[in-house]
Coordinates of C-alpha atoms in Angstrom, one line a residue:
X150 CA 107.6 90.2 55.7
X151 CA 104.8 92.7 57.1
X152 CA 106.4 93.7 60.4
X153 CA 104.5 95.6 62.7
X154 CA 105.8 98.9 61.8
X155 CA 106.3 99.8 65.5
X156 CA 108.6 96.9 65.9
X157 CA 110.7 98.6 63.0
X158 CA 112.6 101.0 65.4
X159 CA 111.9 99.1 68.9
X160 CA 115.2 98.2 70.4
X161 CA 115.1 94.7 72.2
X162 CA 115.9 94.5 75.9
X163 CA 119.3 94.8 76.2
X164 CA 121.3 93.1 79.0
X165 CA 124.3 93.9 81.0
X166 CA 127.5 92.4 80.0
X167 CA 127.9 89.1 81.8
X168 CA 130.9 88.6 84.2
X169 CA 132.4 85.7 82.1
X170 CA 133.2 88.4 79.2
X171 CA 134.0 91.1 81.9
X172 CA 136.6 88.6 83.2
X173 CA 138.0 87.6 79.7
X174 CA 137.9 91.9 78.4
X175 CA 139.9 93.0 81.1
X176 CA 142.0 90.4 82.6
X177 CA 140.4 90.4 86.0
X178 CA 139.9 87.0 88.3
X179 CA 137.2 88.3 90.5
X180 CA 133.7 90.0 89.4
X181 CA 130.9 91.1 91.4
X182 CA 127.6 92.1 89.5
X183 CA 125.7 94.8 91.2
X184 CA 124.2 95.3 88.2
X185 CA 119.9 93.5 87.6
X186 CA 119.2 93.9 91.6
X187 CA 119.8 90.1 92.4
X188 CA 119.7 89.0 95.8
X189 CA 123.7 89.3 96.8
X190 CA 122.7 86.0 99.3
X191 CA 121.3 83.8 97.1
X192 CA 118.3 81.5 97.9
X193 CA 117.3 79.9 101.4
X194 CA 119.0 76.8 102.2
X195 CA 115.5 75.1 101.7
X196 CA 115.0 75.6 98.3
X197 CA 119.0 73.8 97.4
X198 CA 117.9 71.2 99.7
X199 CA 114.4 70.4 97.6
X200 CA 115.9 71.4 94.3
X201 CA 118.6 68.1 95.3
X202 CA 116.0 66.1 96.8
X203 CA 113.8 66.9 93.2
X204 CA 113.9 63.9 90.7
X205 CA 114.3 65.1 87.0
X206 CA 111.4 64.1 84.9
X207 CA 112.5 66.0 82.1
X208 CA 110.3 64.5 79.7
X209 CA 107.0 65.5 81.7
X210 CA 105.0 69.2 81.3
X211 CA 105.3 71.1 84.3
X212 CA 101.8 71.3 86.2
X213 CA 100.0 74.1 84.1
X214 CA 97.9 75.1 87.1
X215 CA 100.8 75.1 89.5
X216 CA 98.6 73.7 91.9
X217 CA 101.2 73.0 94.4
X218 CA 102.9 76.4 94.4
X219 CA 99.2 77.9 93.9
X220 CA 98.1 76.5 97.3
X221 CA 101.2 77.6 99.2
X222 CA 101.2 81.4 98.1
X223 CA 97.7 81.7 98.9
X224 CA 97.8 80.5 102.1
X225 CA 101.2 82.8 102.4
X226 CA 99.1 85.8 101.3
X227 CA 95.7 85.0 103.0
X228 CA 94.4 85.3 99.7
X229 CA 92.3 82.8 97.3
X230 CA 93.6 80.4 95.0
X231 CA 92.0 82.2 92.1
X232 CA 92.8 85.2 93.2
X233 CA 96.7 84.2 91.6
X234 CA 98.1 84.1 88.5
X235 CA 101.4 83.0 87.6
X236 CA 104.4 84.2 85.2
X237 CA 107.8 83.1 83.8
X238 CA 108.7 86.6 86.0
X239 CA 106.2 89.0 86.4
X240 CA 107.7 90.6 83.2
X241 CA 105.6 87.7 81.4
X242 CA 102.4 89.2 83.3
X243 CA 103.0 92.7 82.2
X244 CA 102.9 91.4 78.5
X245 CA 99.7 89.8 79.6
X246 CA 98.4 92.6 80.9
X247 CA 99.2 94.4 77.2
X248 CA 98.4 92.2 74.9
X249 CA 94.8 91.6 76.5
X250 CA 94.1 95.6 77.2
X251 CA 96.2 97.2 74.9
X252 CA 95.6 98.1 71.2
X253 CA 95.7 101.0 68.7
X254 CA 92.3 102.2 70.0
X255 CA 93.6 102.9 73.8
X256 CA 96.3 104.4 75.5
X257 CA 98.2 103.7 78.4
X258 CA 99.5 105.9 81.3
X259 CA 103.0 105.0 83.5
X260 CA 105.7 107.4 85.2
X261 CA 108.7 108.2 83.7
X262 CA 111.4 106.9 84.2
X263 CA 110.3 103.8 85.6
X264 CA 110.3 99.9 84.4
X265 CA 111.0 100.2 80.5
X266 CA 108.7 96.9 79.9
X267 CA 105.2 98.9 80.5
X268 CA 106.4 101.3 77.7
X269 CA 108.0 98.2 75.6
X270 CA 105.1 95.9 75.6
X271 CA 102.6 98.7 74.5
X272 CA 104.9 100.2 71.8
X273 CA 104.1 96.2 70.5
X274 CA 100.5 96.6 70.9
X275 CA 100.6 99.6 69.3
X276 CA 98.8 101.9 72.2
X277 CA 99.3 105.3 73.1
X278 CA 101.8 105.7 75.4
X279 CA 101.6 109.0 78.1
X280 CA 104.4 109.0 80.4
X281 CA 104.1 111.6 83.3
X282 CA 107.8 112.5 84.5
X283 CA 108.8 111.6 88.4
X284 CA 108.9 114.9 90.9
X285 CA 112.2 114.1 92.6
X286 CA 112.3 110.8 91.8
X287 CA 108.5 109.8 92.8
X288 CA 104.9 109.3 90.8
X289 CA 103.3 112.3 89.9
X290 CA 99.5 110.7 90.6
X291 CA 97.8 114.0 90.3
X292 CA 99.7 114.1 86.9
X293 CA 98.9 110.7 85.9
X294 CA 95.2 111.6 86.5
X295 CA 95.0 114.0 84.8
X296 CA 96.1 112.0 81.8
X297 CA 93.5 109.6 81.8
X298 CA 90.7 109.4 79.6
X299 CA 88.3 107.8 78.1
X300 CA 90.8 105.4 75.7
X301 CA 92.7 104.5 78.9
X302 CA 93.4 100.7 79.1
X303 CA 95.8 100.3 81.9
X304 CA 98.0 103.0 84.4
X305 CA 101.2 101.5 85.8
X306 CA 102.5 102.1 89.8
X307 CA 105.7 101.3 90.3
X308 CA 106.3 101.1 94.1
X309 CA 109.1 101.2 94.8
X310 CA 109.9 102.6 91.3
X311 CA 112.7 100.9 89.6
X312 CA 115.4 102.8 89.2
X313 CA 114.7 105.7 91.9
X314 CA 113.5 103.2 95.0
X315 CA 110.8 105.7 95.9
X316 CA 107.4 104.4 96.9
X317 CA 104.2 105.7 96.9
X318 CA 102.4 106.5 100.4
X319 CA 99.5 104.9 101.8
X320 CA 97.5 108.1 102.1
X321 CA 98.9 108.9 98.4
X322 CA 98.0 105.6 96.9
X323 CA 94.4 105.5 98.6
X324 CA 93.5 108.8 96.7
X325 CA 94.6 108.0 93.7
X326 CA 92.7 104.2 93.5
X327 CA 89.1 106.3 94.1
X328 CA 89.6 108.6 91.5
X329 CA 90.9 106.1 88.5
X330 CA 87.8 105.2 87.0
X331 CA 87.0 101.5 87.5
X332 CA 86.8 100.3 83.7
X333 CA 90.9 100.8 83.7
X334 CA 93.3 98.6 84.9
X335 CA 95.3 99.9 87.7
X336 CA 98.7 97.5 87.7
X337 CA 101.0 97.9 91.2
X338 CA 104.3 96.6 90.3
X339 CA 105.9 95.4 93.8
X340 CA 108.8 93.7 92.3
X341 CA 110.6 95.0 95.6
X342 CA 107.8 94.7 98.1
X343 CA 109.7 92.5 100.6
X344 CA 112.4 94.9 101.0
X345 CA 110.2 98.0 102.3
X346 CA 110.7 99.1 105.7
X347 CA 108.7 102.6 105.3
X348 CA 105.8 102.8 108.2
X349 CA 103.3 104.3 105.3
X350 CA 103.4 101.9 102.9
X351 CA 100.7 100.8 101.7
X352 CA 98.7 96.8 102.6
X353 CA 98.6 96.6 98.8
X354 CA 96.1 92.8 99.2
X355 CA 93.9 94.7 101.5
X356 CA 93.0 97.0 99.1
X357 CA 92.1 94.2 96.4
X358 CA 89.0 93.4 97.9
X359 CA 88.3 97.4 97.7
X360 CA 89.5 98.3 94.1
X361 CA 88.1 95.9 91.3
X362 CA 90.5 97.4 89.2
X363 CA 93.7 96.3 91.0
X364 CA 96.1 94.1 90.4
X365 CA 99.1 93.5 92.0
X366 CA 102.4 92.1 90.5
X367 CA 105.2 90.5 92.8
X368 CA 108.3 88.2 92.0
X369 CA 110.6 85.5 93.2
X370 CA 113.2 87.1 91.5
X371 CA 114.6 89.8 94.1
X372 CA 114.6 88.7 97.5
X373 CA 113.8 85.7 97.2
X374 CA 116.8 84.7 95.4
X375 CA 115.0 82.7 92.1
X376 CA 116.1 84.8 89.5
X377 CA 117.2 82.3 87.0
X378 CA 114.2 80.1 87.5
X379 CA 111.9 83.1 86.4
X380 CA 108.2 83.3 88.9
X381 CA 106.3 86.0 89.0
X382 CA 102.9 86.2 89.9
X383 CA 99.8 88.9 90.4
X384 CA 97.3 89.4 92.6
X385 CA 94.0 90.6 91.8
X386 CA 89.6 89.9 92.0
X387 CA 88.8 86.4 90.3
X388 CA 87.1 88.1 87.6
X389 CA 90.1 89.8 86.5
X390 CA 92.6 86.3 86.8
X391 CA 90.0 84.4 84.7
X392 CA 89.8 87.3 82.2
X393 CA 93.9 87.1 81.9
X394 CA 93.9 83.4 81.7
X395 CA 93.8 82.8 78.5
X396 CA 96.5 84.7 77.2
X397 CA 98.6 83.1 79.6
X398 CA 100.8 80.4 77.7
X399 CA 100.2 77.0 79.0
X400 CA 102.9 75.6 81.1
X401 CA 104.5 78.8 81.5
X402 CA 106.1 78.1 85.0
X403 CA 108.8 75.1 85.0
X404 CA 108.3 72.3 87.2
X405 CA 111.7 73.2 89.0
X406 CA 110.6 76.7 89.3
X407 CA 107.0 75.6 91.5
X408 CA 109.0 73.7 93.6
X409 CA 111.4 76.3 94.5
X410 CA 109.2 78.9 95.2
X411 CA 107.1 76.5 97.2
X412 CA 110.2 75.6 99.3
X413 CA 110.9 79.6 99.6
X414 CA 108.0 80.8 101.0
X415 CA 108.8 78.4 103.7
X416 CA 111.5 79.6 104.9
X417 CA 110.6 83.4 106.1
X418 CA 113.4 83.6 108.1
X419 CA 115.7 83.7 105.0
X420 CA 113.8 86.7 104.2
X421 CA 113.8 88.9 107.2
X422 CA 117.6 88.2 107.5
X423 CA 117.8 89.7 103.5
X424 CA 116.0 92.6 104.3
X425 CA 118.0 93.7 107.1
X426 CA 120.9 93.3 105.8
X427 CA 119.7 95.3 102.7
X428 CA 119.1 98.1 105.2
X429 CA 122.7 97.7 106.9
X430 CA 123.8 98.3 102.8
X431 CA 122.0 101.0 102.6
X432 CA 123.3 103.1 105.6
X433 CA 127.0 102.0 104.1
X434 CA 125.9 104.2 100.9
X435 CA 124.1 106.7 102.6
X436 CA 127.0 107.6 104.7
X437 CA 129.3 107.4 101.5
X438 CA 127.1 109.9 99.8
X439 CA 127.0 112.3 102.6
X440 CA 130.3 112.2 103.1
X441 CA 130.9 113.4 99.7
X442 CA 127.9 115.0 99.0
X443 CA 126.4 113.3 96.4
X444 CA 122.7 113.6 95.8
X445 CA 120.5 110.0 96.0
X446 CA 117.2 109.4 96.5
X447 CA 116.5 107.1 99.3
X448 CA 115.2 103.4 98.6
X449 CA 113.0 101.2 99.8
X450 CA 114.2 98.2 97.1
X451 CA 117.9 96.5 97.3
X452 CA 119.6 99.6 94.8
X453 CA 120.5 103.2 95.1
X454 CA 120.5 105.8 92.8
X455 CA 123.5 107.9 93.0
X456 CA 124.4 111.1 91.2
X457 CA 127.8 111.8 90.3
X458 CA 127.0 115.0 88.2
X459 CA 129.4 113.4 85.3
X460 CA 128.5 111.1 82.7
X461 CA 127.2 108.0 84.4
X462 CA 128.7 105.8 81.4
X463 CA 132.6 107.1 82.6
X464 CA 131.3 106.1 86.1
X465 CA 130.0 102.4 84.6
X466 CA 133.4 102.3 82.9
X467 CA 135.4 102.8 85.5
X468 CA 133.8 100.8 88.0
X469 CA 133.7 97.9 85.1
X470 CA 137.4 98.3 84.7
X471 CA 137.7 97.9 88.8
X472 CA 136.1 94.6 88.7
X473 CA 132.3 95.9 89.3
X474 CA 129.3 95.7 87.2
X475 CA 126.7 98.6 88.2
X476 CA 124.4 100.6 86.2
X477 CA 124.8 103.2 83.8
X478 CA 122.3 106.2 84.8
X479 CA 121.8 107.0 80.8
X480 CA 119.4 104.0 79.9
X481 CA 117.3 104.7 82.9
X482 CA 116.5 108.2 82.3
X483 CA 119.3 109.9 84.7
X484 CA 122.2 110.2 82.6
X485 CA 124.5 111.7 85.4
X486 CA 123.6 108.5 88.1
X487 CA 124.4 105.2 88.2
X488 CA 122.2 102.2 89.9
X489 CA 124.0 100.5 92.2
X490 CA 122.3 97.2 93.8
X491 CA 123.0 96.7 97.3
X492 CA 125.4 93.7 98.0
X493 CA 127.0 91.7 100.7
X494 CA 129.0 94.1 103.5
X495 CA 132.2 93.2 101.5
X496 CA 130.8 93.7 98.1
X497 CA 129.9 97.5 99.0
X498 CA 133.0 98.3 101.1
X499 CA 134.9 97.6 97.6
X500 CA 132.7 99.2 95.0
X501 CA 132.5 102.2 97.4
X502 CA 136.5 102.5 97.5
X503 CA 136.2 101.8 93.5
X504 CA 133.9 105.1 93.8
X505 CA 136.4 107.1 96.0
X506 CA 139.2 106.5 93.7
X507 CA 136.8 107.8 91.0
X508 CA 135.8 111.0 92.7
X509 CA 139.6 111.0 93.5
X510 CA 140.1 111.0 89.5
X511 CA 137.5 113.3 89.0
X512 CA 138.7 116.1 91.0
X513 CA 142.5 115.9 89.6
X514 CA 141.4 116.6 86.3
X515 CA 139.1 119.6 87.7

């Protein structure tokens, strides 16, 4: 076979041990995953009620222009219906995005550390890949910038940035849009947009209209609870959804998916509930931190950062063997941290006395 010699040495996406083999490896009867930044509360009551009320026509393709789902998120957003494309997760959408921009002519510019699938996708396509590191834990745009050229394809935002929960500032993000030439693709990953509370963040669909070159990327997965089902969408000028179009697979969303996205953004209520709570969780780890002065970076998504100046995999392992499933700093570029997502009251109050007992550990052995 005449692999792509670039797929030779790429590793494949690697997930997080499930909490059926957690259970079994350790003998423990209760798990809690803090681990992929789910939404600790599930899904709004509305979807289970139209995901009973659903009949199973297995045997049928789901509607290949979601037209359902479609009209609902527009009308959500204020936007147009061909102003939205769809995704099984907006992961599918970044490989999208690649495969029709990227090639072994071009190169592509993203922060570092940040999402690994911008880097992932164009190590497939073969691209040039220039990663500009964070500045305490943030986008360096001036950096990124600078970096462009005339090859440039596509320059990733990642606001907030998986795995710091920084964001980039309106003011920031304005600047930065005028000077990125309009022939490349600027893609604003807002996996966590729901959760931000910050008074400078950025009106991300106002700026569509503004910047040709946008596109915006948002999911189902995080707050609104849908992880399994997989929808993802972007947001972007018509030209640009009809240009990505066909690279879309056909029938990418499942019909079960539409409809519970279509129930979710009904319910709106659900959400606002979810996002203060994630704030209450917050303030329980902020407090922990400052009371034992561990560094973090402050988040605007549903996960912290911690620091625990040791070797984040002893943290993972520890916590693991406590019954709780976090993060291990050395896979996301901070090998002294782990990412912790922010769960229920409960949920936090134990895998913060799981941490004391660590740092308790810790300093006996100092």
């Amino acid at each position: 076979m005449k692999w792509k010699e670039q797929l030779l040495n790429l590793t494949p996406y690697q997930p997080g041990k499930s909490i059926e083999q957690v259970k079994k490896e350790f003998g423990l009867d209760k798990i809690v995953k803090l681990a992929s930044n789910e939404n600790p509360f599930g899904c709004s009551e509305k979807v289970l009620f139209t995901m009973n009320q659903s009949p199973s026509f297995f045997a049928l393709y789901p509607d290949g222009y979601a037209t359902e789902l479609r009209s609902v998120l527009a009308n959500h957003l204020s936007v147009e219906e061909e102003q939205i494309i769809f995704g099984n997760g907006s992961d599918e959408i970044i490989q999208m995005i690649s495969r029709a921009l990227l090639g072994p002519e071009t190169n592509t510019v993203m922060a570092v550390p940040t999402f690994p699938q911008y880097k992932h996708n164009a190590v497939i396509e073969g691209a040039e890949i220039r990663e500009i590191p964070l500045v305490n834990g943030e986008h360096d745009l001036d950096a990124m910038l600078a970096a462009i050229d005339e090859n440039t394809a596509v320059v990733w935002v990642c606001s907030p940035n998986n795995p710091t929960g920084n964001y980039v500032n309106e003011s920031s993000l304005l600047s930065f849009l005028k000077e990125v030439p309009e022939d490349i693709l600027v893609v604003l990953d807002e996996a966590y947009y729901e959760y931000v509370v910050a008074d400078d963040y950025y009106k991300a669909l106002d700026l569509i209209s503004q910047f040709k070159n946008l596109i915006v990327l948002r999911t189902f997965s995080k707050i609104y609870g849908l992880a399994s089902l997989r929808v993802g969408y972007g947001i972007a000028n018509p030209e640009t959804i009809r240009a990505l179009e066909p690279v879309r697979e056909p029938f990418n969303v499942n019909k079960f998916a539409q409809a519970a996205a279509s129930a979710a953004i009904g319910d709106q209520q659900f959400i606002e509930s979810c996002r203060q709570k994630n704030r209450e969780g917050l303030e329980q780890f902020y407090a922990f931190c400052k009371k034992h002065g561990l560094q973090y970076f402050p988040s605007q998504g549903n996960f912290i950062l911690i620091n625990f100046n040791a070797d984040s995999n002893e943290v993972f392992q520890f916590l693991l063997e406590k019954g709780y499933i976090v993060r291990s700093g050395k896979a996301l570029g901070f090998p002294g941290s782990v990412r912790v997502t922010i769960g229920s009251r409960e949920q936090n109050e134990g895998v913060l006395e799981a941490m004391e007992q660590y740092l308790v550990k810790q300093a006996a052995a100092l």
